[in-house]
Short mmCIF file of C-alpha atoms in Angstrom, two decimals:
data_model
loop_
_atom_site.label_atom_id
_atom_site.label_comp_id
_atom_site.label_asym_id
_atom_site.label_seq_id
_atom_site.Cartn_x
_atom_site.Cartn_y
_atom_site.Cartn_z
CA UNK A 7 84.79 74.05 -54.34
CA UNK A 8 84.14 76.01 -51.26
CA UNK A 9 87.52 77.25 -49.83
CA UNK A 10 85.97 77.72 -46.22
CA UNK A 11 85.31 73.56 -46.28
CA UNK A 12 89.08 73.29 -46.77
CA UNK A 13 90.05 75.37 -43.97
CA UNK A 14 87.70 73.97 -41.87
CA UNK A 15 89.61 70.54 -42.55
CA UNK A 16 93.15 72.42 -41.88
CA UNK A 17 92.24 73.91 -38.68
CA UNK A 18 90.46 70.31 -37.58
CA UNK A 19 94.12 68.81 -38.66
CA UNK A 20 96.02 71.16 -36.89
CA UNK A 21 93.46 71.54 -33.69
CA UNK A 22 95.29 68.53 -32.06
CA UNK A 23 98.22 70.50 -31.49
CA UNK A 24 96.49 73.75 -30.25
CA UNK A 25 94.81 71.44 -27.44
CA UNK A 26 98.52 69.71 -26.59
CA UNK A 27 99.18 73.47 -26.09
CA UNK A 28 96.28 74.17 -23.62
CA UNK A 29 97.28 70.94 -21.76
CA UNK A 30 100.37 71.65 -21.31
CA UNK A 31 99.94 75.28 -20.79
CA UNK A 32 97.09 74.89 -17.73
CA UNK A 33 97.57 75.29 -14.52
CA UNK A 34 97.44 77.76 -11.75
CA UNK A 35 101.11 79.44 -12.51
CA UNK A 36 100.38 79.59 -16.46
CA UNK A 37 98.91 82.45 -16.94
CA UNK A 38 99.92 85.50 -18.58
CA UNK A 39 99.01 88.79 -19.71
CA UNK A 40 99.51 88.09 -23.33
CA UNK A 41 97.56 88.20 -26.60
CA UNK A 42 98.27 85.81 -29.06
CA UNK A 43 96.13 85.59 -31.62
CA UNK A 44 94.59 82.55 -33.89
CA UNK A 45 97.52 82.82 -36.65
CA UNK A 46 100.13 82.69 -33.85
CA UNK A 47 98.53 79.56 -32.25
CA UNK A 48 98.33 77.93 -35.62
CA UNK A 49 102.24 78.32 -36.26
CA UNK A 50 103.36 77.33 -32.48
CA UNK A 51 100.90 74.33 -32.63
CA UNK A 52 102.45 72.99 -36.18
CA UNK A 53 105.02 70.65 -34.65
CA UNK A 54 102.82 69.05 -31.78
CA UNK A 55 100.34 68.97 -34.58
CA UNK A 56 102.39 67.15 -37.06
CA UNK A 57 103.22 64.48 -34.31
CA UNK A 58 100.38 63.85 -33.19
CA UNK A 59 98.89 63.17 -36.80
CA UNK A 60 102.06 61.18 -37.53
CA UNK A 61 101.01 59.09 -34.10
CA UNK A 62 97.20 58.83 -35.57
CA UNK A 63 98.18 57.94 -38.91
CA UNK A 64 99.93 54.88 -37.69
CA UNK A 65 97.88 53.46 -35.26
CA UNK A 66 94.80 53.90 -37.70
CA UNK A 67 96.92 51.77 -40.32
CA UNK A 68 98.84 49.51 -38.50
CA UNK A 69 96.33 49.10 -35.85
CA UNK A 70 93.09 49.28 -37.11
CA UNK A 71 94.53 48.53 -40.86
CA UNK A 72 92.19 51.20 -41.97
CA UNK A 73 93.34 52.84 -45.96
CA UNK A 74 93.51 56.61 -44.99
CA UNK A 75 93.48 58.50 -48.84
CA UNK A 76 96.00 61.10 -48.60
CA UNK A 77 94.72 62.36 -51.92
CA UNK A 78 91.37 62.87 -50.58
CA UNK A 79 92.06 65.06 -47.79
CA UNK A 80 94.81 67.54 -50.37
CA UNK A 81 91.83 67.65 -52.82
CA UNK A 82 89.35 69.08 -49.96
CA UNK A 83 92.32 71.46 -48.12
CA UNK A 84 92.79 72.57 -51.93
CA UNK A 85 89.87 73.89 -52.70
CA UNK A 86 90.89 73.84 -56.62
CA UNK A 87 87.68 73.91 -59.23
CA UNK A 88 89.68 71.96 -61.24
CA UNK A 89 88.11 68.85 -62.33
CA UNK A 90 91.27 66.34 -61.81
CA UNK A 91 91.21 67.66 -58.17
CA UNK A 92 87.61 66.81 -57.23
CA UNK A 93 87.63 64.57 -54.45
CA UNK A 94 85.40 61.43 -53.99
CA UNK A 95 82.53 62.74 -52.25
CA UNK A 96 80.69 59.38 -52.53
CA UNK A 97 83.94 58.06 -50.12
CA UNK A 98 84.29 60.87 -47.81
CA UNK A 99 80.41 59.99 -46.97
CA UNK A 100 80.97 56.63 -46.45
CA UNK A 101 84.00 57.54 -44.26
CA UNK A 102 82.61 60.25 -42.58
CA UNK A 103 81.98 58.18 -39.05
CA UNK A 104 85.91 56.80 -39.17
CA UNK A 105 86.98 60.21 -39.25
CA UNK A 106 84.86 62.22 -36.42
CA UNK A 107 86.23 58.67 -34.21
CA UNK A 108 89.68 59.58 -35.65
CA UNK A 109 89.31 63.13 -34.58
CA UNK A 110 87.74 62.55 -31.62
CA UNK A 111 90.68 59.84 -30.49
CA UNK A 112 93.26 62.36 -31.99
CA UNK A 113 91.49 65.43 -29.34
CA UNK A 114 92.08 62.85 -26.00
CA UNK A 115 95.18 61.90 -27.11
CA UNK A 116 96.42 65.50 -27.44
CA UNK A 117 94.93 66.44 -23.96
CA UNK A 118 96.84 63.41 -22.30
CA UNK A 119 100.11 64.32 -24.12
CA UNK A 120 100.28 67.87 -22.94
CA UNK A 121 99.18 67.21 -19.47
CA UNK A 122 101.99 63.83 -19.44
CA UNK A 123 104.42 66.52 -20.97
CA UNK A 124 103.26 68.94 -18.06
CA UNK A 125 103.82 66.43 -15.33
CA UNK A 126 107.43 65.71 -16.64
CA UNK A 127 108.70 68.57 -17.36
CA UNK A 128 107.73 69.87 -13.45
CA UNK A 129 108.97 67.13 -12.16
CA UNK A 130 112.72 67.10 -14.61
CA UNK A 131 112.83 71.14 -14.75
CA UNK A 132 113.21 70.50 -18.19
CA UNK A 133 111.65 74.02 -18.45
CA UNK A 134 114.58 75.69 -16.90
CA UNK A 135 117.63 74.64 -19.19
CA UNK A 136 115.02 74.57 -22.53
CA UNK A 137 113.00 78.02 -23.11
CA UNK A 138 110.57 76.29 -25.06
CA UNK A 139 109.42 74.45 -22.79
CA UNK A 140 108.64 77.38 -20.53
CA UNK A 141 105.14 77.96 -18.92
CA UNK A 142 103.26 81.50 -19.76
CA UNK A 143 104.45 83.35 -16.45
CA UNK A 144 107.50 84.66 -15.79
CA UNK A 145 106.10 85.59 -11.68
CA UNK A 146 105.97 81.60 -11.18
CA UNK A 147 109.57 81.30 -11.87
CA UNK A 148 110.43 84.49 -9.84
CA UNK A 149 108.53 83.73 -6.84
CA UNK A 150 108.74 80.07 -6.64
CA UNK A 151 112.44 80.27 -7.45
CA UNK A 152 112.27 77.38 -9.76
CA UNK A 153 114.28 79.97 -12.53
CA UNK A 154 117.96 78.87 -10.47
CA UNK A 155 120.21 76.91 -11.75
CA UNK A 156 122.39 74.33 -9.63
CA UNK A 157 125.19 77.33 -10.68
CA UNK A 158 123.27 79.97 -8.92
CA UNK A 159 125.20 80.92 -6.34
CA UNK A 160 121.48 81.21 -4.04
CA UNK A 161 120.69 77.63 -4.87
CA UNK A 162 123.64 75.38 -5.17
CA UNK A 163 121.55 71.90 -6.98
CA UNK A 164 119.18 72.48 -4.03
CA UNK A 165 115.69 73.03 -4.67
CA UNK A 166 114.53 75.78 -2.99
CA UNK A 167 112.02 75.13 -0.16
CA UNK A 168 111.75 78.29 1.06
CA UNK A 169 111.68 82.41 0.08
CA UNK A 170 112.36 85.11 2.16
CA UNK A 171 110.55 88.12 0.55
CA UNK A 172 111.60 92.27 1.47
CA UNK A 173 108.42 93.94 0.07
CA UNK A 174 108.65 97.72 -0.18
CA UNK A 175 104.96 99.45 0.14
CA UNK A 176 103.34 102.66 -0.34
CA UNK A 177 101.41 103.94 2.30
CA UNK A 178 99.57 107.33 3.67
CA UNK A 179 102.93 107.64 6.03
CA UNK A 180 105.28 106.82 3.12
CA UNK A 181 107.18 103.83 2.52
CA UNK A 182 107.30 101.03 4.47
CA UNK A 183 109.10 97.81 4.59
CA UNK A 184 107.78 94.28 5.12
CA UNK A 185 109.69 91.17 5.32
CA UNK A 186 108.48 87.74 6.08
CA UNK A 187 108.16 84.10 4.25
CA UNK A 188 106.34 83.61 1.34
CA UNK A 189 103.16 81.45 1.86
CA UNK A 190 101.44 81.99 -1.33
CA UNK A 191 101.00 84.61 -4.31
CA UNK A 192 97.96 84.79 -6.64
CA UNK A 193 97.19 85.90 -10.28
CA UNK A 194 95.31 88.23 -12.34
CA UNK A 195 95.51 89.02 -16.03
CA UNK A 196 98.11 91.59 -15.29
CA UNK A 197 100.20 89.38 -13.68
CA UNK A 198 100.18 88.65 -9.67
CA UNK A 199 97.01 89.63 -7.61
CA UNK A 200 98.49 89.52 -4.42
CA UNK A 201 100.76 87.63 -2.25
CA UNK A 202 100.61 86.64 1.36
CA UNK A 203 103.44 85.83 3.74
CA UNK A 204 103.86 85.15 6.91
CA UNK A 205 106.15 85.59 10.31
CA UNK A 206 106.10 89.02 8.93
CA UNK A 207 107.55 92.18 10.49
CA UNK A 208 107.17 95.94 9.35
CA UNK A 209 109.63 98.96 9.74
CA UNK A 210 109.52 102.02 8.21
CA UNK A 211 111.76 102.35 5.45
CA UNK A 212 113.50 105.57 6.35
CA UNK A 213 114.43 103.87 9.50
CA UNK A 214 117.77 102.46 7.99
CA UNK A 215 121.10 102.14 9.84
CA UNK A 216 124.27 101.16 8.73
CA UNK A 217 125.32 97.52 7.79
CA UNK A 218 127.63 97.06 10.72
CA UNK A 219 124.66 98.22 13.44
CA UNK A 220 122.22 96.03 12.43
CA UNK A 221 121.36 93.22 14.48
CA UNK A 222 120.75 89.04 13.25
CA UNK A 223 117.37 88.92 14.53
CA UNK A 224 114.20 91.08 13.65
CA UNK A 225 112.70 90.74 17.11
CA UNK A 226 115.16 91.97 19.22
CA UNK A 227 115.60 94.90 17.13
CA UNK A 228 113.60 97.92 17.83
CA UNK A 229 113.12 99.72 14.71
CA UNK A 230 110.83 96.61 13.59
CA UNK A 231 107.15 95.70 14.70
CA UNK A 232 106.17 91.87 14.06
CA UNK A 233 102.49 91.64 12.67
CA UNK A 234 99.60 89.59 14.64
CA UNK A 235 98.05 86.70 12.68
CA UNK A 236 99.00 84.04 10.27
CA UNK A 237 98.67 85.35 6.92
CA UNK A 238 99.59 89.22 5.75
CA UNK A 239 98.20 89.55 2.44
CA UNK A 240 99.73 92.86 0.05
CA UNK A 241 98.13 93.88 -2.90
CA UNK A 242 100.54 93.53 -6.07
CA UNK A 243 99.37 97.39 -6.86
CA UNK A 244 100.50 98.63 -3.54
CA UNK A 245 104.19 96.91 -4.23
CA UNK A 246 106.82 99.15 -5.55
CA UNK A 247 109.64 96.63 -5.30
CA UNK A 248 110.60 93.06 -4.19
CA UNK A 249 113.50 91.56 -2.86
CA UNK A 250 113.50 87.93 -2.93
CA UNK A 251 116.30 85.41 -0.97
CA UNK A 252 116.23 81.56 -1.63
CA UNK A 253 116.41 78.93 1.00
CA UNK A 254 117.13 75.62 0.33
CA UNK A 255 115.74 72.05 2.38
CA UNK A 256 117.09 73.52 5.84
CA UNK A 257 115.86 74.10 9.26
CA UNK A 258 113.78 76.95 9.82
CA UNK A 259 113.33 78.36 13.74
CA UNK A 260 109.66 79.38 13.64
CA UNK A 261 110.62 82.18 16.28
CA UNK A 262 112.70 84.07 13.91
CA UNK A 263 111.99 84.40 10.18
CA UNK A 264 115.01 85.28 8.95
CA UNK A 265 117.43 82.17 10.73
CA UNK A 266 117.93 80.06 8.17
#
């Protein structure tokens, strides 16, 4: 028997659990420079793949009360030339239709798992305590803050509604320093694109002074210019380094970005 015919079956078995993947894993923070290849998808997508055929078995018996012949489906994922191990091809015609509907029912229900399993894990932060469960971008955790704890000392069991961002960038008249609230950040297939914040100022970053001469508010404090319009969008390539600060559900005074 042709060996490709039983693979063919294998992967259509296991395919259910590649899709919960995909379901789960979409979204506009779930992307990730990464290569996994078809092997690798095959092993993570055994378990999801097991349940969900577990889940189809059952309804298509107790259900539907159709047979389903085990022995049938090891004979074809077998491949042996073996004459005791020859399935029924006279069934598997007749029961051809049942198992594309099968298949087919199997393919929706692992889309609607993974995107349920999405929707609850987002809304629990399941993701945070179990690694697992962890969407393919390590910037959405980062930027959106949703990687603290309740025993981070930044978020105490507060989500955080709010990030201050430091951004350090490199420019034709050297480094320079801009600080304002993160709006929005956007991805490539390296990682982040860009990110745009706003109530932004900009100093140079030579311009430093000691901790004890620095004053609580940006705008009264000379060595900082606050930039015109809403949004202030910074290429990811220009960045050389980030300094993020969590705020949680407080009031924010839209005349000074950094009273929290």
């Amino acid at each position: 028997m042709n060996i490709a015919l039983g693979a063919l079956l294998l992967f259509l078995l296991l395919f259910p659990g590649i899709l919960l993947r995909i379901a789960y894993l979409a979204g506009p923070y779930s992307r990730k420079n990464i290569q996994t290849s078809l092997g690798d998808e095959l092993v993570l997508s055994l378990v999801p793949a097991f349940l969900l055929q577990a889940a189809g078995y059952a309804t298509a018996t107790s259900v539907f009360g159709y047979r389903i012949r085990l022995d049938q489906f090891y004979k074809l994922i077998i491949g042996a030339n073996n004459s005791a191990y020859q399935p029924d091809f006279d069934l598997i015609d007749q029961s051809l239709g049942a198992f594309f509907a099968y298949t087919i029912f199997l393919f929706l229900l692992a889309i609607l798992a993974g995107i349920g399993l999405r929707q609850l894990v987002e809304q629990t932060r399941l993701d945070v305590w179990a690694y697992p469960l962890r969407f393919n971008n390590d910037w959405h955790y980062l930027l959106s803050g949703r990687n603290l704890t309740p025993d981070d000392q930044a978020s105490p069991a507060q989500e955080v509604k709010a990030v201050y961002v430091d951004v350090l960038v490199e420019t034709k008249e050297g480094s320079v320093l801009y600080c304002g609230l993160l709006d929005e950040f956007y991805l490539s297939k390296d990682g982040v694109d860009r990110i745009c914040l706003y109530e932004v100022y900009r100093r140079r970053f030579d311009r430093d002074i000691k901790d004890s001469e620095r004053l609580p508010d940006k705008s009264l404090d000379e060595r900082y210019y606050k930039m015109p319009g809403d949004l202030f969008v910074i290429p990811y390539s220009q960045i050389r380094n980030l300094n993020l600060t969590y705020y949680g559900p407080v009031e924010i005074d839209d005349g000074d970005a950094t009273a929290f």
